[in-house]
């Protein structure tokens, strides 16, 4: 039996990268997981890997910013596994520019995916969690500690040049987390944030020579960090290197453990000692 045996976890953006590692980690400890990605192929691949390891998972494909997605995501957990125990709001990407060159579209897109989408998912989940708590109380049963982990960034704590939209969205995640920690404490739900530092993902590994791009909802966005800048950043990290997606997933797992049941409204920085 794992530490999260029979828990039901929802993880956005879990077809690839950090989100995939979060889903695999939670599943390896016994959680049944709802996997989400923009595209069906990576989502189904993660589901297959969970199942191959003896776990249980279902896919909920689509953009977290779509109208109706939040309810569909919550319904997928209830329909497949009967409830909700863990929510990890991880999905996101960057679309950088200095403020005078940032368009309204850039601003709105990043605020929508990093802040509005988690808000909608948590809003949709509240009635399910509240009903489960009321039923347990009526039956004289103990109320299990449920977990919300919202993903932020050191950019949201200290700001980062060229990322006014991203930093503002991630700072907003902190406010959302602290507020829900107060609202949902009566439901025995802990709500915390993990702020990632420099983690090696497809957004950073691609050389910034103009050739690296990702497609997000019909937009082709440049990605990649100049190798010289990567080296300079690594030297600023006390541990001397960027983190891995598995290490990032480990920090989320810490806040899902029973041992963290009395930790709420906090921000855990997973950055190897680095802060902006």
mmCIF file of C-alpha atoms in Angstrom:
data_model
loop_
_atom_site.group_PDB
_atom_site.id
_atom_site.type_symbol
_atom_site.label_atom_id
_atom_site.label_comp_id
_atom_site.label_asym_id
_atom_site.label_seq_id
_atom_site.Cartn_x
_atom_site.Cartn_y
_atom_site.Cartn_z
ATOM 1 C CA UNK A 1 0.000 0.000 0.000
ATOM 2 C CA UNK A 2 1.216 3.468 -0.890
ATOM 3 C CA UNK A 3 0.986 6.624 1.176
ATOM 4 C CA UNK A 4 -1.833 7.873 -1.070
ATOM 5 C CA UNK A 5 -3.688 4.586 -1.448
ATOM 6 C CA UNK A 6 -7.199 5.044 -2.905
ATOM 7 C CA UNK A 7 -6.905 8.852 -3.033
ATOM 8 C CA UNK A 8 -8.263 10.538 -6.173
ATOM 9 C CA UNK A 9 -5.946 13.140 -7.695
ATOM 10 C CA UNK A 10 -6.577 15.617 -10.503
ATOM 11 C CA UNK A 11 -3.455 17.007 -12.192
ATOM 12 C CA UNK A 12 -3.665 19.569 -14.990
ATOM 13 C CA UNK A 13 -1.015 19.628 -17.689
ATOM 14 C CA UNK A 14 0.050 16.105 -16.806
ATOM 15 C CA UNK A 15 0.685 14.672 -20.242
ATOM 16 C CA UNK A 16 4.206 16.064 -20.352
ATOM 17 C CA UNK A 17 7.024 17.537 -18.300
ATOM 18 C CA UNK A 18 6.596 18.338 -14.622
ATOM 19 C CA UNK A 19 2.882 17.534 -14.657
ATOM 20 C CA UNK A 20 3.529 14.053 -16.008
ATOM 21 C CA UNK A 21 6.079 13.408 -13.269
ATOM 22 C CA UNK A 22 3.615 14.641 -10.643
ATOM 23 C CA UNK A 23 0.944 12.277 -11.944
ATOM 24 C CA UNK A 24 3.341 9.323 -12.073
ATOM 25 C CA UNK A 25 4.589 10.016 -8.550
ATOM 26 C CA UNK A 26 1.109 10.273 -7.068
ATOM 27 C CA UNK A 27 0.015 7.148 -8.922
ATOM 28 C CA UNK A 28 3.098 5.239 -7.729
ATOM 29 C CA UNK A 29 1.943 5.926 -4.168
ATOM 30 C CA UNK A 30 -1.533 4.550 -4.809
ATOM 31 C CA UNK A 31 -3.513 7.568 -6.013
ATOM 32 C CA UNK A 32 -5.993 7.206 -8.846
ATOM 33 C CA UNK A 33 -5.273 10.038 -11.237
ATOM 34 C CA UNK A 34 -7.163 12.157 -13.746
ATOM 35 C CA UNK A 35 -4.639 13.105 -16.429
ATOM 36 C CA UNK A 36 -5.043 16.271 -18.483
ATOM 37 C CA UNK A 37 -3.279 17.617 -21.546
ATOM 38 C CA UNK A 38 -4.140 19.825 -24.492
ATOM 39 C CA UNK A 39 -3.512 16.869 -26.791
ATOM 40 C CA UNK A 40 -4.858 13.342 -26.554
ATOM 41 C CA UNK A 41 -1.632 11.496 -27.372
ATOM 42 C CA UNK A 42 0.513 12.612 -24.399
ATOM 43 C CA UNK A 43 -2.440 12.299 -22.025
ATOM 44 C CA UNK A 44 -3.151 8.740 -23.135
ATOM 45 C CA UNK A 45 0.551 7.920 -22.982
ATOM 46 C CA UNK A 46 0.689 8.964 -19.328
ATOM 47 C CA UNK A 47 -2.474 6.986 -18.582
ATOM 48 C CA UNK A 48 -0.904 3.919 -20.230
ATOM 49 C CA UNK A 49 2.274 4.299 -18.179
ATOM 50 C CA UNK A 50 0.279 4.579 -14.944
ATOM 51 C CA UNK A 51 -1.733 1.490 -15.828
ATOM 52 C CA UNK A 52 1.368 -0.458 -16.891
ATOM 53 C CA UNK A 53 2.792 0.163 -13.415
ATOM 54 C CA UNK A 54 -0.380 -1.210 -11.831
ATOM 55 C CA UNK A 55 -2.124 2.085 -11.146
ATOM 56 C CA UNK A 56 -5.414 3.596 -12.260
ATOM 57 C CA UNK A 57 -5.868 6.691 -14.393
ATOM 58 C CA UNK A 58 -8.225 8.299 -16.896
ATOM 59 C CA UNK A 59 -7.641 11.107 -19.370
ATOM 60 C CA UNK A 60 -9.505 14.398 -19.580
ATOM 61 C CA UNK A 61 -8.204 16.045 -22.732
ATOM 62 C CA UNK A 62 -8.574 19.737 -23.473
ATOM 63 C CA UNK A 63 -7.487 23.242 -22.605
ATOM 64 C CA UNK A 64 -7.904 24.267 -18.984
ATOM 65 C CA UNK A 65 -8.959 27.688 -20.282
ATOM 66 C CA UNK A 66 -11.967 26.398 -22.228
ATOM 67 C CA UNK A 67 -15.405 27.311 -20.955
ATOM 68 C CA UNK A 68 -16.832 24.206 -19.336
ATOM 69 C CA UNK A 69 -13.483 22.468 -18.863
ATOM 70 C CA UNK A 70 -13.417 22.816 -15.081
ATOM 71 C CA UNK A 71 -16.748 21.043 -14.623
ATOM 72 C CA UNK A 72 -15.780 18.361 -17.120
ATOM 73 C CA UNK A 73 -12.509 17.786 -15.250
ATOM 74 C CA UNK A 74 -14.251 17.465 -11.897
ATOM 75 C CA UNK A 75 -16.926 15.228 -13.400
ATOM 76 C CA UNK A 76 -14.230 12.942 -14.824
ATOM 77 C CA UNK A 77 -12.883 12.336 -11.309
ATOM 78 C CA UNK A 78 -16.308 11.741 -9.797
ATOM 79 C CA UNK A 79 -17.511 9.511 -12.618
ATOM 80 C CA UNK A 80 -14.347 7.381 -12.770
ATOM 81 C CA UNK A 81 -13.325 7.238 -9.123
ATOM 82 C CA UNK A 82 -16.160 8.589 -6.992
ATOM 83 C CA UNK A 83 -14.697 11.759 -5.548
ATOM 84 C CA UNK A 84 -11.816 14.192 -5.132
ATOM 85 C CA UNK A 85 -8.935 14.109 -2.646
ATOM 86 C CA UNK A 86 -6.067 15.985 -4.339
ATOM 87 C CA UNK A 87 -6.044 18.806 -6.885
ATOM 88 C CA UNK A 88 -2.804 19.962 -8.503
ATOM 89 C CA UNK A 89 -3.140 23.057 -10.692
ATOM 90 C CA UNK A 90 -0.029 22.682 -12.807
ATOM 91 C CA UNK A 91 -0.895 23.495 -16.447
ATOM 92 C CA UNK A 92 0.791 26.513 -17.957
ATOM 93 C CA UNK A 93 3.347 28.010 -20.288
ATOM 94 C CA UNK A 94 5.170 31.292 -20.817
ATOM 95 C CA UNK A 95 4.728 33.959 -23.476
ATOM 96 C CA UNK A 96 7.347 36.547 -22.626
ATOM 97 C CA UNK A 97 7.921 40.145 -23.617
ATOM 98 C CA UNK A 98 8.878 43.440 -22.022
ATOM 99 C CA UNK A 99 5.793 45.350 -20.965
ATOM 100 C CA UNK A 100 5.749 47.882 -23.795
ATOM 101 C CA UNK A 101 5.656 45.029 -26.308
ATOM 102 C CA UNK A 102 3.193 42.813 -24.415
ATOM 103 C CA UNK A 103 -0.164 42.671 -26.157
ATOM 104 C CA UNK A 104 -3.542 42.315 -24.499
ATOM 105 C CA UNK A 105 -3.710 38.845 -26.032
ATOM 106 C CA UNK A 106 -0.439 37.844 -24.346
ATOM 107 C CA UNK A 107 -1.565 39.249 -21.016
ATOM 108 C CA UNK A 108 -4.977 37.597 -21.121
ATOM 109 C CA UNK A 109 -3.675 34.225 -22.312
ATOM 110 C CA UNK A 110 -1.167 33.890 -19.479
ATOM 111 C CA UNK A 111 -3.534 35.163 -16.779
ATOM 112 C CA UNK A 112 -6.209 32.786 -18.060
ATOM 113 C CA UNK A 113 -4.092 29.635 -17.958
ATOM 114 C CA UNK A 114 -2.218 30.304 -14.736
ATOM 115 C CA UNK A 115 -4.855 32.018 -12.597
ATOM 116 C CA UNK A 116 -8.356 31.904 -14.054
ATOM 117 C CA UNK A 117 -8.200 28.190 -14.855
ATOM 118 C CA UNK A 118 -7.216 27.149 -11.304
ATOM 119 C CA UNK A 119 -9.932 29.435 -9.934
ATOM 120 C CA UNK A 120 -12.544 27.766 -12.139
ATOM 121 C CA UNK A 121 -11.378 24.238 -11.260
ATOM 122 C CA UNK A 122 -11.431 24.934 -7.532
ATOM 123 C CA UNK A 123 -14.827 26.585 -7.814
ATOM 124 C CA UNK A 124 -16.190 23.527 -9.624
ATOM 125 C CA UNK A 125 -14.650 21.163 -7.075
ATOM 126 C CA UNK A 126 -16.052 22.910 -4.000
ATOM 127 C CA UNK A 127 -19.591 21.448 -4.140
ATOM 128 C CA UNK A 128 -18.198 17.916 -4.524
ATOM 129 C CA UNK A 129 -15.834 18.297 -1.582
ATOM 130 C CA UNK A 130 -18.424 20.063 0.574
ATOM 131 C CA UNK A 131 -21.038 17.363 -0.073
ATOM 132 C CA UNK A 132 -18.563 14.610 0.808
ATOM 133 C CA UNK A 133 -17.684 16.357 4.073
ATOM 134 C CA UNK A 134 -21.362 16.830 4.996
ATOM 135 C CA UNK A 135 -22.100 13.166 4.276
ATOM 136 C CA UNK A 136 -19.182 12.033 6.414
ATOM 137 C CA UNK A 137 -20.235 14.267 9.309
ATOM 138 C CA UNK A 138 -23.813 13.051 9.108
ATOM 139 C CA UNK A 139 -22.584 9.461 9.259
ATOM 140 C CA UNK A 140 -20.270 10.205 12.183
ATOM 141 C CA UNK A 141 -17.226 9.345 10.099
ATOM 142 C CA UNK A 142 -13.819 11.089 10.273
ATOM 143 C CA UNK A 143 -13.184 13.845 7.696
ATOM 144 C CA UNK A 144 -10.129 12.983 5.594
ATOM 145 C CA UNK A 145 -7.634 15.751 4.889
ATOM 146 C CA UNK A 146 -7.885 16.742 1.250
ATOM 147 C CA UNK A 147 -5.120 18.594 -0.570
ATOM 148 C CA UNK A 148 -4.833 21.416 -3.078
ATOM 149 C CA UNK A 149 -1.411 22.261 -4.493
ATOM 150 C CA UNK A 150 -1.263 25.275 -6.797
ATOM 151 C CA UNK A 151 1.863 25.688 -8.884
ATOM 152 C CA UNK A 152 3.600 29.045 -8.856
ATOM 153 C CA UNK A 153 7.107 30.285 -9.628
ATOM 154 C CA UNK A 154 9.900 32.304 -8.090
ATOM 155 C CA UNK A 155 8.918 34.871 -10.741
ATOM 156 C CA UNK A 156 5.674 35.342 -8.832
ATOM 157 C CA UNK A 157 7.596 35.992 -5.621
ATOM 158 C CA UNK A 158 10.339 38.296 -6.885
ATOM 159 C CA UNK A 159 9.316 39.341 -10.391
ATOM 160 C CA UNK A 160 11.308 38.657 -13.538
ATOM 161 C CA UNK A 161 12.180 41.013 -16.385
ATOM 162 C CA UNK A 162 10.213 40.200 -19.522
ATOM 163 C CA UNK A 163 7.540 38.294 -17.621
ATOM 164 C CA UNK A 164 5.065 40.881 -16.349
ATOM 165 C CA UNK A 165 2.143 38.661 -17.364
ATOM 166 C CA UNK A 166 3.583 35.443 -15.946
ATOM 167 C CA UNK A 167 4.853 37.016 -12.723
ATOM 168 C CA UNK A 168 1.520 38.750 -12.131
ATOM 169 C CA UNK A 169 -0.391 35.511 -12.704
ATOM 170 C CA UNK A 170 1.852 33.544 -10.369
ATOM 171 C CA UNK A 171 1.643 36.243 -7.696
ATOM 172 C CA UNK A 172 -2.128 35.925 -8.026
ATOM 173 C CA UNK A 173 -1.851 32.202 -7.361
ATOM 174 C CA UNK A 174 -0.407 33.052 -3.943
ATOM 175 C CA UNK A 175 -3.426 35.195 -3.114
ATOM 176 C CA UNK A 176 -5.822 32.517 -4.320
ATOM 177 C CA UNK A 177 -4.015 29.909 -2.224
ATOM 178 C CA UNK A 178 -4.048 31.943 0.974
ATOM 179 C CA UNK A 179 -7.724 32.805 0.572
ATOM 180 C CA UNK A 180 -8.853 29.232 -0.046
ATOM 181 C CA UNK A 181 -6.747 27.998 2.856
ATOM 182 C CA UNK A 182 -8.997 30.157 5.044
ATOM 183 C CA UNK A 183 -12.249 29.286 3.270
ATOM 184 C CA UNK A 184 -11.656 25.535 3.058
ATOM 185 C CA UNK A 185 -10.063 24.904 6.443
ATOM 186 C CA UNK A 186 -13.505 24.044 7.807
ATOM 187 C CA UNK A 187 -13.665 21.283 5.210
ATOM 188 C CA UNK A 188 -10.288 19.915 6.368
ATOM 189 C CA UNK A 189 -8.669 20.870 3.053
ATOM 190 C CA UNK A 190 -5.114 22.163 3.026
ATOM 191 C CA UNK A 191 -4.285 24.613 0.247
ATOM 192 C CA UNK A 192 -0.642 25.334 -0.525
ATOM 193 C CA UNK A 193 1.580 26.574 -3.319
ATOM 194 C CA UNK A 194 4.819 25.230 -4.748
ATOM 195 C CA UNK A 195 6.905 27.927 -6.409
ATOM 196 C CA UNK A 196 9.359 26.390 -8.849
ATOM 197 C CA UNK A 197 12.749 27.861 -9.541
ATOM 198 C CA UNK A 198 14.736 26.866 -12.599
ATOM 199 C CA UNK A 199 13.511 23.410 -13.646
ATOM 200 C CA UNK A 200 14.732 21.757 -16.850
ATOM 201 C CA UNK A 201 11.758 21.259 -19.192
ATOM 202 C CA UNK A 202 11.005 21.516 -22.906
ATOM 203 C CA UNK A 203 10.544 25.268 -22.401
ATOM 204 C CA UNK A 204 14.163 25.679 -21.329
ATOM 205 C CA UNK A 205 16.036 22.811 -23.001
ATOM 206 C CA UNK A 206 15.479 24.009 -26.571
ATOM 207 C CA UNK A 207 18.333 26.280 -27.751
ATOM 208 C CA UNK A 208 17.216 29.881 -28.125
ATOM 209 C CA UNK A 209 18.398 30.204 -31.714
ATOM 210 C CA UNK A 210 14.962 30.946 -33.104
ATOM 211 C CA UNK A 211 14.274 27.332 -34.082
ATOM 212 C CA UNK A 212 12.605 26.127 -30.891
ATOM 213 C CA UNK A 213 8.830 26.507 -30.685
ATOM 214 C CA UNK A 214 5.790 24.975 -29.083
ATOM 215 C CA UNK A 215 2.198 25.164 -30.276
ATOM 216 C CA UNK A 216 -0.398 26.242 -27.746
ATOM 217 C CA UNK A 217 -4.004 26.524 -28.855
ATOM 218 C CA UNK A 218 -3.087 27.442 -32.405
ATOM 219 C CA UNK A 219 -0.301 29.833 -31.402
ATOM 220 C CA UNK A 220 3.308 28.997 -32.283
ATOM 221 C CA UNK A 221 5.423 30.334 -29.430
ATOM 222 C CA UNK A 222 9.192 30.531 -29.272
ATOM 223 C CA UNK A 223 10.858 28.650 -26.441
ATOM 224 C CA UNK A 224 14.383 28.009 -25.277
ATOM 225 C CA UNK A 225 16.999 29.763 -23.215
ATOM 226 C CA UNK A 226 20.405 30.824 -24.497
ATOM 227 C CA UNK A 227 23.026 28.281 -23.320
ATOM 228 C CA UNK A 228 25.228 31.053 -21.906
ATOM 229 C CA UNK A 229 22.273 32.346 -19.881
ATOM 230 C CA UNK A 230 21.507 28.823 -18.692
ATOM 231 C CA UNK A 231 25.071 28.488 -17.465
ATOM 232 C CA UNK A 232 24.926 31.855 -15.706
ATOM 233 C CA UNK A 233 21.624 30.948 -14.046
ATOM 234 C CA UNK A 234 23.000 27.624 -12.874
ATOM 235 C CA UNK A 235 25.875 29.387 -11.156
ATOM 236 C CA UNK A 236 23.375 31.467 -9.162
ATOM 237 C CA UNK A 237 21.662 28.351 -7.795
ATOM 238 C CA UNK A 238 23.215 27.315 -4.479
ATOM 239 C CA UNK A 239 22.925 23.635 -5.419
ATOM 240 C CA UNK A 240 24.762 24.462 -8.654
ATOM 241 C CA UNK A 241 22.308 23.078 -11.192
ATOM 242 C CA UNK A 242 18.719 23.312 -12.421
ATOM 243 C CA UNK A 243 16.149 20.963 -10.956
ATOM 244 C CA UNK A 244 14.654 17.997 -12.763
ATOM 245 C CA UNK A 245 10.948 17.402 -13.369
ATOM 246 C CA UNK A 246 11.105 14.461 -10.946
ATOM 247 C CA UNK A 247 12.521 16.711 -8.244
ATOM 248 C CA UNK A 248 9.792 19.254 -8.930
ATOM 249 C CA UNK A 249 7.196 16.505 -8.610
ATOM 250 C CA UNK A 250 8.713 15.472 -5.298
ATOM 251 C CA UNK A 251 8.018 18.887 -3.803
ATOM 252 C CA UNK A 252 4.344 18.610 -4.760
ATOM 253 C CA UNK A 253 4.194 15.117 -3.300
ATOM 254 C CA UNK A 254 5.446 16.439 0.049
ATOM 255 C CA UNK A 255 2.337 18.611 0.342
ATOM 256 C CA UNK A 256 0.082 15.659 -0.496
ATOM 257 C CA UNK A 257 1.430 13.427 2.256
ATOM 258 C CA UNK A 258 -0.495 12.812 5.496
ATOM 259 C CA UNK A 259 2.543 14.245 7.312
ATOM 260 C CA UNK A 260 1.654 17.680 5.846
ATOM 261 C CA UNK A 261 -1.944 17.645 7.096
ATOM 262 C CA UNK A 262 -1.380 20.663 9.363
ATOM 263 C CA UNK A 263 0.396 22.795 6.752
ATOM 264 C CA UNK A 264 -1.873 25.187 4.867
ATOM 265 C CA UNK A 265 -1.713 28.586 3.202
ATOM 266 C CA UNK A 266 2.029 28.265 2.610
ATOM 267 C CA UNK A 267 4.395 28.624 -0.340
ATOM 268 C CA UNK A 268 7.145 26.034 -0.677
ATOM 269 C CA UNK A 269 9.995 27.173 -2.942
ATOM 270 C CA UNK A 270 11.502 24.332 -4.971
ATOM 271 C CA UNK A 271 14.508 26.039 -6.460
ATOM 272 C CA UNK A 272 17.699 24.556 -5.083
ATOM 273 C CA UNK A 273 18.097 27.604 -2.838
ATOM 274 C CA UNK A 274 17.629 30.115 -5.678
ATOM 275 C CA UNK A 275 15.195 33.008 -5.448
ATOM 276 C CA UNK A 276 14.738 36.048 -7.639
#
